[in-house]
Amino acid sequence: MVAFPYYPIGNSLYNVALSLFIPTIFFFFAGATYRIGRYLITYHSPLDVNPSMPLRGKVSGGEKIKDLVNTVANSSKVGAKRKPITTIVGLLMHLTLILIIFLLAQHMIFWAYYIPPYSALFPLAIPESAEDGLLALTMPGHPTTTMAYTFVNDIWGPLTVILNGQILTYLLMVFLAIYLAHKFYALAERLVIRAGDWWFFLLLFIDVVLGFLASSHIPNNVTWYDNLLGAHILVAEIIIATLPFTRGFHMFEFWFGKVREWYFMTFRRGAK
């Protein structure tokens, strides 16, 4: 009979991290309220309305949607012309980050614990590794399960060979490395870089590495796993709590600003 060493349950960073999640959300919403409130107070219309400006007339629903898409896409279009590499890398990094945060199976379970309706998105969950997709492609039969939630016959099918946490994490680390290299280059050129940029991107890179080590069980030890997973969550909580004061908040502020810009350009243009 194998004797397992004593493991002090509850004595790890994992439990500490879980106990701090609710305060983290509180700090985030407090900071977000401040940022959005300041934005609303100091915001200026992108359009100087005056009586001589021609009215657009009645705008159809299709034109409104087209204007909204163009308003959102303009930043990327301009960026792609001026800085094509960093713009494309930035867009891919955002997409990869969204997939990992909101659709990685382990993360979805975490979100659903605090937000139960989130479980409705479980069919969209992407697996942690490429094994399911490889099995689906290489096995002659189709693996099945009698469990409530299937892990092999999911909605993504063979796409999980590339659409999985492992591959996406590799890509995200590459994109972040390119982005950080760009920041170091800008620093070498004596350009001003905000402290919030360094804080957000460095912490994000560290958090991705910690999550990768924990999910890969490196090292393969339960104590290390709990502490690495706890550290991963703790760093994520620091990022979330400080997000309203760092570069990362643009993922919310950008959309808010673009909607307001679209509103003024579409509904208030030429208004008296």
Short mmCIF file of C-alpha atoms in Angstrom, two decimals, residues 25-219:
data_model
loop_
_atom_site.label_atom_id
_atom_site.label_comp_id
_atom_site.label_asym_id
_atom_site.label_seq_id
_atom_site.Cartn_x
_atom_site.Cartn_y
_atom_site.Cartn_z
CA ILE A 25 -14.38 42.76 -7.84
CA PHE A 26 -15.39 45.52 -5.41
CA PHE A 27 -12.16 47.43 -6.03
CA PHE A 28 -12.55 46.96 -9.78
CA PHE A 29 -16.07 48.39 -9.87
CA ALA A 30 -15.07 51.27 -7.60
CA GLY A 31 -12.20 52.16 -9.91
CA ALA A 32 -14.29 51.63 -13.04
CA THR A 33 -17.01 53.93 -11.67
CA TYR A 34 -14.39 56.61 -11.08
CA ARG A 35 -12.89 56.24 -14.56
CA ILE A 36 -16.21 56.25 -16.39
CA GLY A 37 -17.50 59.12 -14.26
CA ARG A 38 -14.41 61.16 -15.03
CA TYR A 39 -14.77 60.29 -18.70
CA LEU A 40 -18.37 61.50 -18.81
CA ILE A 41 -17.51 64.74 -17.03
CA THR A 42 -14.51 65.61 -19.19
CA TYR A 43 -15.78 64.19 -22.51
CA HIS A 44 -16.08 66.56 -25.44
CA SER A 45 -18.13 65.84 -28.52
CA PRO A 46 -15.96 64.89 -31.52
CA LEU A 47 -18.15 67.21 -33.54
CA ASP A 48 -18.60 70.96 -33.18
CA VAL A 49 -22.28 71.39 -33.85
CA ASN A 50 -23.22 74.65 -35.54
CA PRO A 51 -26.20 75.89 -37.55
CA SER A 52 -24.26 75.93 -40.84
CA MET A 53 -23.47 72.21 -40.68
CA PRO A 54 -25.58 70.24 -43.17
CA LEU A 55 -28.09 67.85 -41.69
CA ARG A 56 -27.78 64.18 -42.58
CA GLY A 57 -31.49 63.72 -42.82
CA LYS A 58 -33.18 60.49 -41.86
CA VAL A 59 -30.66 57.69 -41.40
CA SER A 60 -31.79 54.11 -42.00
CA GLY A 61 -31.12 51.30 -39.56
CA GLY A 62 -28.63 49.72 -41.95
CA GLU A 63 -26.68 52.97 -42.27
CA LYS A 64 -26.59 53.32 -38.50
CA ILE A 65 -25.09 49.85 -38.13
CA LYS A 66 -22.61 50.60 -40.92
CA ASP A 67 -21.61 53.84 -39.19
CA LEU A 68 -21.11 51.97 -35.92
CA VAL A 69 -18.86 49.37 -37.58
CA ASN A 70 -16.85 52.09 -39.31
CA THR A 71 -16.49 54.07 -36.10
CA VAL A 72 -15.11 51.05 -34.26
CA ALA A 73 -12.89 49.95 -37.14
CA ASN A 74 -11.36 53.36 -37.85
CA SER A 75 -8.77 53.03 -35.08
CA SER A 76 -7.56 49.68 -36.40
CA LYS A 77 -7.49 50.97 -39.98
CA VAL A 78 -5.36 53.96 -39.04
CA GLY A 79 -3.13 51.81 -36.83
CA ALA A 80 -2.66 49.19 -39.55
CA LYS A 81 -1.39 51.89 -41.91
CA ARG A 82 0.95 53.57 -39.44
CA LYS A 83 2.11 50.59 -37.36
CA PRO A 84 1.01 47.41 -39.13
CA ILE A 85 3.00 44.91 -37.04
CA THR A 86 2.04 46.16 -33.59
CA THR A 87 -1.57 46.73 -34.67
CA ILE A 88 -2.01 43.21 -36.06
CA VAL A 89 -0.20 41.67 -33.08
CA GLY A 90 -2.36 43.74 -30.74
CA LEU A 91 -5.59 42.58 -32.38
CA LEU A 92 -4.49 38.93 -32.31
CA MET A 93 -3.41 39.30 -28.69
CA HIS A 94 -6.81 40.71 -27.74
CA LEU A 95 -8.62 37.89 -29.54
CA THR A 96 -6.45 35.20 -27.94
CA LEU A 97 -6.84 36.74 -24.51
CA ILE A 98 -10.63 36.88 -24.83
CA LEU A 99 -10.77 33.21 -25.86
CA ILE A 100 -8.60 32.14 -22.94
CA ILE A 101 -10.33 34.25 -20.29
CA PHE A 102 -13.92 33.58 -21.25
CA LEU A 103 -13.99 30.26 -23.12
CA LEU A 104 -11.24 28.11 -21.60
CA ALA A 105 -13.12 25.32 -19.81
CA GLN A 106 -11.42 25.80 -16.43
CA HIS A 107 -12.03 29.54 -16.52
CA MET A 108 -15.67 29.05 -17.51
CA ILE A 109 -16.25 26.87 -14.47
CA PHE A 110 -14.72 29.59 -12.31
CA TRP A 111 -16.95 32.29 -13.82
CA ALA A 112 -20.04 30.09 -13.59
CA TYR A 113 -19.41 29.54 -9.88
CA TYR A 114 -19.82 33.27 -9.24
CA ILE A 115 -22.19 33.98 -12.15
CA PRO A 116 -24.43 30.88 -12.52
CA PRO A 117 -26.08 31.96 -15.82
CA TYR A 118 -22.62 31.83 -17.39
CA SER A 119 -22.99 28.04 -17.44
CA ALA A 120 -25.25 28.47 -20.48
CA LEU A 121 -22.05 29.04 -22.47
CA PHE A 122 -20.52 25.69 -21.45
CA PRO A 123 -21.12 24.16 -24.92
CA LEU A 124 -18.65 26.75 -26.28
CA ALA A 125 -15.89 25.72 -23.85
CA ILE A 126 -12.50 25.02 -25.36
CA PRO A 127 -10.33 22.29 -23.80
CA GLU A 128 -7.11 22.75 -21.92
CA SER A 129 -5.00 20.77 -24.38
CA ALA A 130 -5.09 19.43 -27.92
CA GLU A 131 -5.62 15.81 -26.85
CA ASP A 132 -9.38 15.76 -27.47
CA GLY A 133 -8.99 17.10 -30.98
CA LEU A 134 -6.14 14.70 -31.75
CA LEU A 135 -8.22 11.76 -30.52
CA ALA A 136 -11.14 12.82 -32.67
CA LEU A 137 -8.88 13.00 -35.73
CA THR A 138 -6.78 9.87 -35.22
CA MET A 139 -9.13 7.34 -33.63
CA PRO A 140 -11.17 5.20 -36.04
CA GLY A 141 -14.29 5.47 -33.89
CA HIS A 142 -16.00 8.40 -32.25
CA PRO A 143 -15.42 8.46 -28.49
CA THR A 144 -18.57 9.01 -26.45
CA THR A 145 -19.44 9.52 -22.83
CA THR A 146 -22.52 9.10 -20.67
CA MET A 147 -21.59 12.07 -18.50
CA ALA A 148 -23.81 15.14 -18.36
CA TYR A 149 -21.18 17.25 -20.11
CA THR A 150 -19.29 15.81 -23.06
CA PHE A 151 -15.59 16.41 -23.39
CA VAL A 152 -14.85 14.80 -26.73
CA ASN A 153 -17.84 15.49 -28.96
CA ASP A 154 -17.93 19.22 -28.35
CA ILE A 155 -19.04 21.98 -30.69
CA TRP A 156 -15.52 22.71 -31.94
CA GLY A 157 -14.74 19.17 -33.07
CA PRO A 158 -11.28 18.70 -34.65
CA LEU A 159 -10.66 22.44 -34.36
CA THR A 160 -9.61 21.79 -30.78
CA VAL A 161 -6.28 20.63 -32.22
CA ILE A 162 -5.45 24.33 -32.47
CA LEU A 163 -8.31 25.89 -30.49
CA ASN A 164 -7.21 24.86 -27.02
CA GLY A 165 -5.69 26.45 -23.97
CA GLN A 166 -2.22 25.08 -24.62
CA ILE A 167 -1.81 26.43 -28.16
CA LEU A 168 -3.57 29.70 -27.35
CA THR A 169 -1.25 30.22 -24.38
CA TYR A 170 1.80 29.70 -26.58
CA LEU A 171 0.44 32.26 -29.03
CA LEU A 172 -0.43 34.71 -26.27
CA MET A 173 3.07 34.51 -24.80
CA VAL A 174 4.55 35.19 -28.25
CA PHE A 175 2.24 38.16 -28.82
CA LEU A 176 2.99 39.57 -25.37
CA ALA A 177 6.72 39.12 -25.92
CA ILE A 178 6.48 41.06 -29.19
CA TYR A 179 4.47 43.78 -27.49
CA LEU A 180 6.92 44.05 -24.61
CA ALA A 181 9.84 44.11 -27.04
CA HIS A 182 8.14 47.02 -28.79
CA LYS A 183 7.82 48.81 -25.44
CA PHE A 184 11.51 48.26 -24.69
CA TYR A 185 12.38 49.57 -28.15
CA ALA A 186 10.26 52.65 -27.53
CA LEU A 187 12.01 53.10 -24.19
CA ALA A 188 15.39 52.86 -25.91
CA GLU A 189 14.22 55.57 -28.30
CA ARG A 190 13.51 57.69 -25.22
CA LEU A 191 9.79 57.77 -25.84
CA VAL A 192 7.51 58.28 -22.86
CA ILE A 193 5.78 55.10 -21.72
CA ARG A 194 3.19 55.22 -18.99
CA ALA A 195 3.81 53.21 -15.84
CA GLY A 196 0.37 51.67 -16.26
CA ASP A 197 1.50 50.09 -19.53
CA TRP A 198 4.42 48.31 -17.87
CA TRP A 199 2.32 47.28 -14.90
CA PHE A 200 -0.43 45.73 -17.00
CA PHE A 201 1.64 43.94 -19.63
CA LEU A 202 4.32 42.61 -17.27
CA LEU A 203 1.74 41.31 -14.81
CA LEU A 204 -0.26 39.79 -17.64
CA PHE A 205 2.83 38.00 -18.97
CA ILE A 206 3.67 36.69 -15.49
CA ASP A 207 0.09 35.54 -14.99
CA VAL A 208 0.01 33.69 -18.30
CA VAL A 209 3.25 31.88 -17.42
CA LEU A 210 1.93 30.94 -13.97
CA GLY A 211 -1.30 29.62 -15.47
CA PHE A 212 0.63 27.61 -18.03
CA LEU A 213 2.88 26.05 -15.38
CA ALA A 214 -0.10 25.17 -13.18
CA SER A 215 -2.17 23.66 -15.98
CA SER A 216 0.86 21.71 -17.24
CA HIS A 217 1.62 20.45 -13.70
CA ILE A 218 5.17 21.77 -13.78
CA PRO A 219 6.50 20.62 -11.38
#
